[in-house]
Amino acid sequence: MKKIRVAFFDTKPYDRKSFDAANEKFGFELTYFEARLNPASARMAAGYDVVCAFVNDDIGAKTIKVLAEEKVQMIAMRCAGYNNVDLAAAYGKLVVVRVPGYSPYAVAEYALAMYMTLNRSLHRAYNRVRENNFSINGLIGSDLRGKTVGIIGTGKIGMVFAEVLQGYGVRILAYDMYPNKAMAEKLHIEYVPLDVLYRESDVISLHCPLTRENVHMINAEAIGEMKQGVYIINTSRGKLIDTAALIEGLKSGKVGGACLDVYEEEGDYFFEDRSDAPIIDDVLARLLTFPNVLVTSHQAFFTREAVWNIANVTLENIRDYFEKDELPNGICEMCDGSKGCSSKPCGK
Ligand code: NAD
C-alpha cells in the first residue's frame, strides 16, 4: 500500500519531536515545513495526501482552492478550535478533522494559573526579587475564597475549570446555550443568563469556541455591565474580546485585570521570537504596558500530556479516514463538530 504523505505547516521543533515519536506506530511519511499555511504556501502541499495545520494558519477559501487543485484530500488540524478553517469552502472538496479534547486539564489549569499569577502579582514579584528589590509595596491581591467566578462555555475545558475551582470556596456561575445539568449539580454550578453572569462575577473565564455569532462578545457594552474591578481570563480565542474596549476598561479601572493567552491579532507575533524588532501592532504594545495584564503566547495547551495526545489523535484521524473511511473527529459545514462526521456529508 502507498505510504500516506503528510505535509505539516507552521512547525516548531517540539512538533517534530512529538509527531516523529507518535508516527513510529503509524509509519506515514511526514514532512515539516516552517512556513504558515496560506494561499501562497499551499502550493508546497503538491503531492501530499494530507495537510496538517495549526491555530494561526490561514485556511480560508483561497488556500482551500489551491489545496484542492493540488489534490490534497484532508486538512488535519492539530488543535481543537477550527475557526480559521472555511468549512463551507472545504465542503465536498476536502475533509477536515481536528483533535477535540487532547487535554482539557492543560488549558483549565493554565487559566487558573494565569489568574493566580496576576491576582497575586507573581509576575512582578519574580522580577523584583531578581533585582534585589524585596519590597512588597503595590503587590496586594485578593482572596479568591468567597468570590464569584463566571464561566462562559461549559464544554470539556469549562467543566474542568469548574472542577479545579472546587477547593477554592467560590460561587460558580455559568452560561452556555447547552447547559450540562448533571455536571452542574455535581460541581455546584448555577447556570444564569449572560447579563447576570456579567453583573455578578468577580472573575470571568472564557471557554467557548469562536463562532460567527460571538466575535467580540466581550465588547464595551458587555464590559459596561460587569462588576467594577472584574478580572477577565481568555484562554479560548482572541477575537472573543474587542481589545480596544478591553483597553478602555483597563484604563478606567472597570477591568481590574486581564489574563490573555490569546489575542485577536496574535497571528503575526505568537509562537515567534520577535525580540530583535519593534512591535508594530500598537494595540498589542499598549496591552503590554499594563501591570495588571498578563499576556502569554497561546501556550495553555502546552503540556507533555497534551502534546502527546495531539500527535497520536491527529495520526489516528488520518489512519481512520484513509484505512477505514471513518471520520470520528471530522468537522464540516453541516455538523457542529461534536460527534464527528460520516464521510458522506463531508464528501470527497
Ligand atoms: P467544547 O466544544 O468541549 O466546549 C465548548 C462549549 O462552549 C460548548 O458547551 C458550547 O455549547 C459552548 N458555547 C459555544 N458557543 C458559546 C457561546 N457563544 N456562549 C457560551 N457558550 C458557548 O470545547 P473545549 O474543548 O472546552 O474548548 C473550548 C475552546 O478553548 C476551544 O474552542 C478553543 O478555542 C479553546 N482552546 C484554547 C487552547 C489554548 O491553548 N489556549 C487550547 C485548546 C482549546
Tab-separated table of C-alpha atoms and ligand atoms in Angstrom:
chain	number	residue	atom	x	y	z
A	1	MET	CA	0.000	0.000	0.000
A	2	LYS	CA	1.211	3.518	-0.856
A	3	LYS	CA	2.559	5.455	2.115
A	4	ILE	CA	0.307	8.325	3.161
A	5	ARG	CA	2.185	11.601	2.795
A	6	VAL	CA	1.518	14.378	5.312
A	7	ALA	CA	2.757	17.973	4.933
A	8	PHE	CA	2.960	19.860	8.228
A	9	PHE	CA	2.794	23.658	8.206
A	10	ASP	CA	3.859	26.183	10.848
A	11	THR	CA	6.005	23.635	12.645
A	12	LYS	CA	8.389	24.123	15.521
A	13	PRO	CA	10.990	21.690	16.934
A	14	TYR	CA	8.521	20.437	19.554
A	15	ASP	CA	6.003	19.453	16.839
A	16	ARG	CA	8.593	17.336	15.057
A	17	LYS	CA	9.636	15.660	18.279
A	18	SER	CA	6.127	14.573	19.305
A	19	PHE	CA	4.927	13.627	15.794
A	20	ASP	CA	8.070	11.661	14.914
A	21	ALA	CA	7.696	9.688	18.154
A	22	ALA	CA	3.968	9.029	17.630
A	23	ASN	CA	4.497	8.120	13.957
A	24	GLU	CA	6.597	5.085	14.891
A	25	LYS	CA	3.402	3.074	15.122
A	26	PHE	CA	1.720	4.618	12.036
A	27	GLY	CA	4.570	4.729	9.506
A	28	PHE	CA	3.297	7.725	7.485
A	29	GLU	CA	5.678	9.919	5.501
A	30	LEU	CA	5.878	13.216	7.397
A	31	THR	CA	7.391	16.434	6.035
A	32	TYR	CA	7.699	19.502	8.254
A	33	PHE	CA	7.506	22.999	6.776
A	34	GLU	CA	8.185	26.028	8.971
A	35	ALA	CA	6.000	28.262	6.770
A	36	ARG	CA	2.491	29.135	7.825
A	37	LEU	CA	-0.207	27.714	5.604
A	38	ASN	CA	-1.735	30.426	3.400
A	39	PRO	CA	-2.752	30.792	-0.254
A	40	ALA	CA	0.880	31.248	-1.346
A	41	SER	CA	2.459	28.439	0.671
A	42	ALA	CA	-0.387	25.996	-0.081
A	43	ARG	CA	1.364	25.032	-3.362
A	44	MET	CA	4.035	23.362	-1.227
A	45	ALA	CA	1.436	20.702	-0.450
A	46	ALA	CA	1.542	19.389	-4.051
A	47	GLY	CA	1.918	15.609	-3.961
A	48	TYR	CA	0.758	15.238	-0.354
A	49	ASP	CA	-2.427	13.465	0.745
A	50	VAL	CA	-2.858	15.418	3.965
A	51	VAL	CA	-2.048	18.895	5.199
A	52	CYS	CA	-1.575	19.234	8.959
A	53	ALA	CA	-2.197	22.776	10.225
A	54	PHE	CA	-2.390	24.784	13.446
A	55	VAL	CA	-4.257	27.665	15.075
A	56	ASN	CA	-2.790	30.615	13.158
A	57	ASP	CA	-2.668	29.100	9.685
A	58	ASP	CA	-4.874	30.797	7.098
A	59	ILE	CA	-7.180	28.061	5.828
A	60	GLY	CA	-9.637	30.321	4.070
A	61	ALA	CA	-11.299	29.762	0.698
A	62	LYS	CA	-8.205	30.741	-1.344
A	63	THR	CA	-5.939	28.290	0.491
A	64	ILE	CA	-8.529	25.540	0.174
A	65	LYS	CA	-8.877	26.150	-3.565
A	66	VAL	CA	-5.125	25.639	-4.006
A	67	LEU	CA	-5.078	22.529	-1.792
A	68	ALA	CA	-7.952	21.025	-3.778
A	69	GLU	CA	-6.168	21.805	-7.068
A	70	GLU	CA	-3.115	20.026	-5.704
A	71	LYS	CA	-5.326	17.009	-4.875
A	72	VAL	CA	-4.814	17.171	-1.109
A	73	GLN	CA	-7.618	15.103	0.428
A	74	MET	CA	-7.591	16.065	4.090
A	75	ILE	CA	-6.874	19.001	6.376
A	76	ALA	CA	-5.848	17.595	9.761
A	77	MET	CA	-5.972	20.321	12.406
A	78	ARG	CA	-3.589	19.559	15.270
A	79	CYS	CA	-5.773	21.572	17.670
A	80	ALA	CA	-9.336	21.716	18.998
A	81	GLY	CA	-10.508	25.054	17.560
A	82	TYR	CA	-11.242	25.307	13.822
A	83	ASN	CA	-12.388	28.927	13.451
A	84	ASN	CA	-9.548	29.533	10.940
A	85	VAL	CA	-10.893	26.911	8.506
A	86	ASP	CA	-13.501	27.934	5.918
A	87	LEU	CA	-15.657	24.835	6.270
A	88	ALA	CA	-18.092	25.982	3.577
A	89	ALA	CA	-15.218	26.246	1.084
A	90	ALA	CA	-13.877	22.835	2.092
A	91	TYR	CA	-17.254	21.084	1.873
A	92	GLY	CA	-17.238	18.457	-0.854
A	93	LYS	CA	-13.574	19.135	-1.707
A	94	LEU	CA	-11.501	18.079	1.296
A	95	VAL	CA	-12.346	16.520	4.623
A	96	VAL	CA	-11.404	18.345	7.804
A	97	VAL	CA	-10.527	16.696	11.127
A	98	ARG	CA	-9.392	18.063	14.459
A	99	VAL	CA	-8.341	16.929	17.943
A	100	PRO	CA	-11.346	17.792	20.098
A	101	GLY	CA	-10.158	17.015	23.614
A	102	TYR	CA	-6.447	16.326	23.933
A	103	SER	CA	-6.204	17.666	27.480
A	104	PRO	CA	-8.857	19.933	28.935
A	105	TYR	CA	-6.754	19.842	32.126
A	106	ALA	CA	-3.848	21.609	30.423
A	107	VAL	CA	-5.987	24.618	29.481
A	108	ALA	CA	-8.184	24.745	32.596
A	109	GLU	CA	-5.215	24.510	34.977
A	110	TYR	CA	-3.425	27.191	32.978
A	111	ALA	CA	-6.411	29.550	33.136
A	112	LEU	CA	-6.365	29.360	36.922
A	113	ALA	CA	-2.561	29.657	36.998
A	114	MET	CA	-2.827	32.877	34.979
A	115	TYR	CA	-5.428	34.291	37.333
A	116	MET	CA	-3.411	33.385	40.425
A	117	THR	CA	-0.248	34.868	38.924
A	118	LEU	CA	-1.934	38.144	38.073
A	119	ASN	CA	-4.104	38.485	41.164
A	120	ARG	CA	-1.130	37.836	43.497
A	121	SER	CA	1.351	39.777	41.285
A	122	LEU	CA	3.758	36.850	40.993
A	123	HIS	CA	4.889	38.138	37.589
A	124	ARG	CA	6.025	41.379	39.199
A	125	ALA	CA	7.383	39.807	42.398
A	126	TYR	CA	9.574	37.458	40.359
A	127	ASN	CA	11.253	40.354	38.589
A	128	ARG	CA	11.587	42.466	41.735
A	129	VAL	CA	13.484	39.947	43.827
A	130	ARG	CA	15.818	39.166	40.952
A	131	GLU	CA	16.880	42.801	41.147
A	132	ASN	CA	17.310	42.591	44.920
A	133	ASN	CA	14.127	44.586	45.437
A	134	PHE	CA	12.354	42.821	48.290
A	135	SER	CA	9.594	45.402	48.719
A	136	ILE	CA	6.001	44.123	48.524
A	137	ASN	CA	4.563	47.583	48.021
A	138	GLY	CA	1.863	47.534	45.347
A	139	LEU	CA	1.677	43.746	45.162
A	140	ILE	CA	-1.513	43.332	47.184
A	141	GLY	CA	-4.035	40.788	45.829
A	142	SER	CA	-7.434	39.402	46.858
A	143	ASP	CA	-8.553	36.120	48.406
A	144	LEU	CA	-10.357	34.004	45.845
A	145	ARG	CA	-12.468	32.371	48.568
A	146	GLY	CA	-15.906	33.930	48.756
A	147	LYS	CA	-15.725	35.394	45.239
A	148	THR	CA	-17.994	34.626	42.279
A	149	VAL	CA	-16.447	33.083	39.179
A	150	GLY	CA	-18.354	33.161	35.877
A	151	ILE	CA	-17.596	30.539	33.239
A	152	ILE	CA	-18.688	31.168	29.650
A	153	GLY	CA	-18.813	27.840	27.828
A	154	THR	CA	-19.116	24.682	29.907
A	155	GLY	CA	-17.775	22.097	27.489
A	156	LYS	CA	-14.728	19.994	28.242
A	157	ILE	CA	-12.394	22.804	29.352
A	158	GLY	CA	-15.023	24.929	31.108
A	159	MET	CA	-16.144	21.947	33.176
A	160	VAL	CA	-12.596	21.026	34.187
A	161	PHE	CA	-12.071	24.666	35.136
A	162	ALA	CA	-15.132	24.389	37.415
A	163	GLU	CA	-13.733	21.142	38.824
A	164	VAL	CA	-10.346	22.732	39.527
A	165	LEU	CA	-12.129	25.557	41.371
A	166	GLN	CA	-13.871	23.164	43.772
A	167	GLY	CA	-11.267	23.586	46.517
A	168	TYR	CA	-11.367	27.383	46.475
A	169	GLY	CA	-14.691	28.110	48.155
A	170	VAL	CA	-16.116	30.148	45.310
A	171	ARG	CA	-19.624	30.549	43.907
A	172	ILE	CA	-19.622	29.362	40.311
A	173	LEU	CA	-21.931	30.862	37.682
A	174	ALA	CA	-22.024	29.638	34.104
A	175	TYR	CA	-23.516	30.447	30.741
A	176	ASP	CA	-23.843	28.001	27.853
A	177	MET	CA	-26.580	27.550	25.257
A	178	TYR	CA	-26.492	23.839	26.089
A	179	PRO	CA	-26.339	23.549	29.893
A	180	ASN	CA	-24.907	20.321	31.287
A	181	LYS	CA	-27.326	19.888	34.187
A	182	ALA	CA	-25.826	16.689	35.614
A	183	MET	CA	-22.328	18.171	35.896
A	184	ALA	CA	-23.747	21.467	37.143
A	185	GLU	CA	-25.382	19.692	40.063
A	186	LYS	CA	-22.225	17.727	40.852
A	187	LEU	CA	-19.981	20.822	40.712
A	188	HIS	CA	-22.459	23.281	42.287
A	189	ILE	CA	-22.647	25.425	39.169
A	190	GLU	CA	-25.564	27.833	38.707
A	191	TYR	CA	-26.494	28.410	35.069
A	192	VAL	CA	-27.594	32.028	34.608
A	193	PRO	CA	-28.275	34.351	31.660
A	194	LEU	CA	-25.193	36.122	30.327
A	195	ASP	CA	-26.177	39.532	31.723
A	196	VAL	CA	-26.480	38.052	35.226
A	197	LEU	CA	-23.085	36.383	34.862
A	198	TYR	CA	-21.574	39.708	33.780
A	199	ARG	CA	-23.221	41.592	36.644
A	200	GLU	CA	-22.351	39.203	39.460
A	201	SER	CA	-18.936	37.721	38.616
A	202	ASP	CA	-15.664	38.920	40.129
A	203	VAL	CA	-13.736	36.755	37.683
A	204	ILE	CA	-14.935	35.772	34.196
A	205	SER	CA	-13.249	32.989	32.240
A	206	LEU	CA	-13.968	32.342	28.550
A	207	HIS	CA	-14.158	28.702	27.477
A	208	CYS	CA	-16.395	28.832	24.417
A	209	PRO	CA	-15.220	28.462	20.816
A	210	LEU	CA	-15.050	31.430	18.460
A	211	THR	CA	-18.008	31.333	16.075
A	212	ARG	CA	-19.528	33.756	13.548
A	213	GLU	CA	-22.036	34.790	16.221
A	214	ASN	CA	-19.752	35.551	19.165
A	215	VAL	CA	-16.956	37.656	17.614
A	216	HIS	CA	-16.229	40.486	20.118
A	217	MET	CA	-18.821	39.208	22.596
A	218	ILE	CA	-16.730	40.938	25.270
A	219	ASN	CA	-17.171	44.473	23.934
A	220	ALA	CA	-17.750	47.906	25.516
A	221	GLU	CA	-21.383	47.089	26.261
A	222	ALA	CA	-20.589	43.751	27.935
A	223	ILE	CA	-17.755	45.299	29.936
A	224	GLY	CA	-20.137	48.095	30.948
A	225	GLU	CA	-22.414	45.507	32.553
A	226	MET	CA	-19.597	43.888	34.555
A	227	LYS	CA	-18.563	44.478	38.151
A	228	GLN	CA	-16.064	47.211	38.941
A	229	GLY	CA	-12.595	45.613	39.019
A	230	VAL	CA	-13.624	42.393	37.209
A	231	TYR	CA	-10.838	40.015	36.142
A	232	ILE	CA	-11.200	38.560	32.647
A	233	ILE	CA	-9.402	35.369	31.617
A	234	ASN	CA	-9.237	34.392	27.953
A	235	THR	CA	-7.623	31.090	27.021
A	236	SER	CA	-10.077	30.458	24.162
A	237	ARG	CA	-9.701	32.659	21.097
A	238	GLY	CA	-8.574	36.283	20.841
A	239	LYS	CA	-11.468	37.549	18.736
A	240	LEU	CA	-13.944	36.830	21.556
A	241	ILE	CA	-12.697	40.119	23.043
A	242	ASP	CA	-12.780	43.559	21.444
A	243	THR	CA	-9.283	44.507	22.585
A	244	ALA	CA	-9.825	48.250	22.124
A	245	ALA	CA	-12.815	48.066	24.507
A	246	LEU	CA	-10.780	45.984	26.957
A	247	ILE	CA	-8.032	48.627	26.942
A	248	GLU	CA	-10.607	51.339	27.721
A	249	GLY	CA	-11.914	49.157	30.567
A	250	LEU	CA	-8.391	48.736	31.939
A	251	LYS	CA	-7.669	52.467	31.683
A	252	SER	CA	-10.837	53.360	33.599
A	253	GLY	CA	-10.280	50.665	36.249
A	254	LYS	CA	-13.545	48.922	35.367
A	255	VAL	CA	-11.440	45.893	34.437
A	256	GLY	CA	-9.141	45.031	37.349
A	257	GLY	CA	-7.023	42.531	35.435
A	258	ALA	CA	-6.840	40.646	32.166
A	259	CYS	CA	-5.207	37.257	31.646
A	260	LEU	CA	-4.786	36.753	27.911
A	261	ASP	CA	-3.308	33.613	26.434
A	262	VAL	CA	-4.819	34.559	23.100
A	263	TYR	CA	-5.093	37.871	21.267
A	264	GLU	CA	-7.213	38.793	18.276
A	265	GLU	CA	-4.236	39.689	16.061
A	266	GLU	CA	-1.867	37.093	17.528
A	267	GLY	CA	-1.022	35.563	14.132
A	268	ASP	CA	1.897	37.936	13.438
A	269	TYR	CA	3.563	37.501	16.832
A	270	PHE	CA	2.599	34.438	18.829
A	271	PHE	CA	4.908	31.405	18.665
A	272	GLU	CA	7.709	33.543	17.130
A	273	ASP	CA	10.833	35.108	18.637
A	274	ARG	CA	10.434	38.781	17.727
A	275	SER	CA	12.834	40.098	20.365
A	276	ASP	CA	15.034	41.902	17.830
A	277	ALA	CA	12.271	44.021	16.275
A	278	PRO	CA	9.817	46.670	17.464
A	279	ILE	CA	6.163	45.760	17.962
A	280	ILE	CA	4.278	47.333	15.067
A	281	ASP	CA	0.860	46.435	16.483
A	282	ASP	CA	0.048	49.444	18.710
A	283	VAL	CA	-2.854	47.673	20.407
A	284	LEU	CA	-0.670	44.751	21.487
A	285	ALA	CA	2.054	47.214	22.540
A	286	ARG	CA	-0.474	49.136	24.671
A	287	LEU	CA	-1.736	45.930	26.279
A	288	LEU	CA	1.800	45.041	27.306
A	289	THR	CA	2.186	48.320	29.220
A	290	PHE	CA	-0.431	47.457	31.863
A	291	PRO	CA	0.920	45.954	35.090
A	292	ASN	CA	-2.440	44.200	35.533
A	293	VAL	CA	-2.401	42.446	32.167
A	294	LEU	CA	-0.698	39.108	31.669
A	295	VAL	CA	-0.193	38.130	28.041
A	296	THR	CA	1.181	34.729	27.082
A	297	SER	CA	1.695	33.282	23.654
A	298	HIS	CA	-1.130	30.748	23.214
A	299	GLN	CA	0.583	28.224	25.435
A	300	ALA	CA	-2.288	26.974	27.613
A	301	PHE	CA	-2.344	23.681	25.706
A	302	PHE	CA	1.388	23.134	26.068
A	303	THR	CA	1.885	20.192	28.425
A	304	ARG	CA	3.679	16.916	27.739
A	305	GLU	CA	0.400	15.036	28.035
A	306	ALA	CA	-1.470	17.321	25.648
A	307	VAL	CA	1.272	17.372	23.025
A	308	TRP	CA	1.478	13.563	23.098
A	309	ASN	CA	-2.313	13.251	22.691
A	310	ILE	CA	-2.387	15.814	19.869
A	311	ALA	CA	0.194	13.849	17.879
A	312	ASN	CA	-1.498	10.480	18.466
A	313	VAL	CA	-5.052	11.596	17.765
A	314	THR	CA	-4.020	13.555	14.644
A	315	LEU	CA	-2.314	10.479	13.190
A	316	GLU	CA	-5.264	8.273	14.222
A	317	ASN	CA	-7.609	10.690	12.438
A	318	ILE	CA	-5.557	10.269	9.258
A	319	ARG	CA	-5.450	6.471	9.580
A	320	ASP	CA	-9.204	6.221	10.310
A	321	TYR	CA	-10.056	8.064	7.130
A	322	PHE	CA	-7.589	6.500	4.704
A	323	GLU	CA	-7.847	2.932	6.030
A	324	LYS	CA	-11.449	2.714	7.302
A	325	ASP	CA	-13.249	5.644	5.616
A	326	GLU	CA	-14.246	6.910	9.081
A	327	LEU	CA	-14.155	10.448	10.472
A	328	PRO	CA	-14.794	10.249	14.228
A	329	ASN	CA	-13.242	13.699	14.677
A	330	GLY	CA	-14.472	15.141	11.404
A	331	ILE	CA	-15.987	18.600	11.122
A	332	CYS	CA	-17.900	20.078	8.236
A	333	GLU	CA	-20.293	22.854	7.341
A	334	MET	CA	-23.253	20.549	8.029
A	335	CYS	CA	-22.306	19.326	11.523
A	336	ASP	CA	-21.422	21.053	14.782
A	337	GLY	CA	-18.217	19.083	15.210
A	338	SER	CA	-19.340	17.461	18.448
A	339	LYS	CA	-19.927	13.948	17.156
A	340	GLY	CA	-17.673	13.810	14.132
A	341	CYS	CA	-18.919	13.283	10.603
A	342	SER	CA	-19.660	10.296	8.488
A	343	SER	CA	-17.538	10.687	5.374
A	344	LYS	CA	-20.640	11.050	3.187
A	345	PRO	CA	-21.835	14.556	4.149
A	346	CYS	CA	-18.270	15.842	4.262
A	347	GLY	CA	-17.759	14.430	0.809
A	348	LYS	CA	-14.543	13.999	-1.059
B	1	NAD	P1	-16.080	22.167	23.808
B	1	NAD	O1	-16.611	22.059	22.419
B	1	NAD	O2	-15.938	20.923	24.624
B	1	NAD	O3	-16.969	23.212	24.653
B	1	NAD	C1	-17.354	24.466	24.184
B	1	NAD	C2	-18.637	24.859	24.899
B	1	NAD	O4	-18.915	26.221	24.577
B	1	NAD	C3	-19.858	24.037	24.462
B	1	NAD	O5	-20.529	23.561	25.616
B	1	NAD	C4	-20.718	25.031	23.682
B	1	NAD	O6	-22.104	24.796	23.821
B	1	NAD	C5	-20.317	26.333	24.344
B	1	NAD	N1	-20.554	27.529	23.542
B	1	NAD	C6	-20.470	27.709	22.200
B	1	NAD	N2	-20.715	28.985	21.870
B	1	NAD	C7	-20.988	29.642	23.035
B	1	NAD	C8	-21.322	30.977	23.356
B	1	NAD	N3	-21.435	31.917	22.427
B	1	NAD	N4	-21.525	31.280	24.660
B	1	NAD	C9	-21.404	30.342	25.623
B	1	NAD	N5	-21.095	29.061	25.383
B	1	NAD	C10	-20.885	28.714	24.099
B	1	NAD	O7	-14.673	22.908	23.654
B	1	NAD	P2	-13.429	22.868	24.661
B	1	NAD	O8	-12.578	21.672	24.365
B	1	NAD	O9	-13.905	23.087	26.037
B	1	NAD	O10	-12.577	24.127	24.151
B	1	NAD	C11	-13.096	25.440	24.230
B	1	NAD	C12	-12.210	26.380	23.424
B	1	NAD	O11	-10.930	26.505	24.034
B	1	NAD	C13	-11.850	25.896	22.005
B	1	NAD	O12	-12.877	26.171	21.075
B	1	NAD	C14	-10.606	26.659	21.688
B	1	NAD	O13	-10.950	27.888	21.073
B	1	NAD	C15	-10.001	26.945	23.064
B	1	NAD	N6	-8.705	26.254	23.290
B	1	NAD	C16	-7.617	27.006	23.563
B	1	NAD	C17	-6.403	26.393	23.824
B	1	NAD	C18	-5.154	27.185	24.180
B	1	NAD	O14	-4.037	26.641	24.116
B	1	NAD	N7	-5.264	28.440	24.589
B	1	NAD	C19	-6.305	25.007	23.749
B	1	NAD	C20	-7.448	24.263	23.464
B	1	NAD	C21	-8.663	24.895	23.236
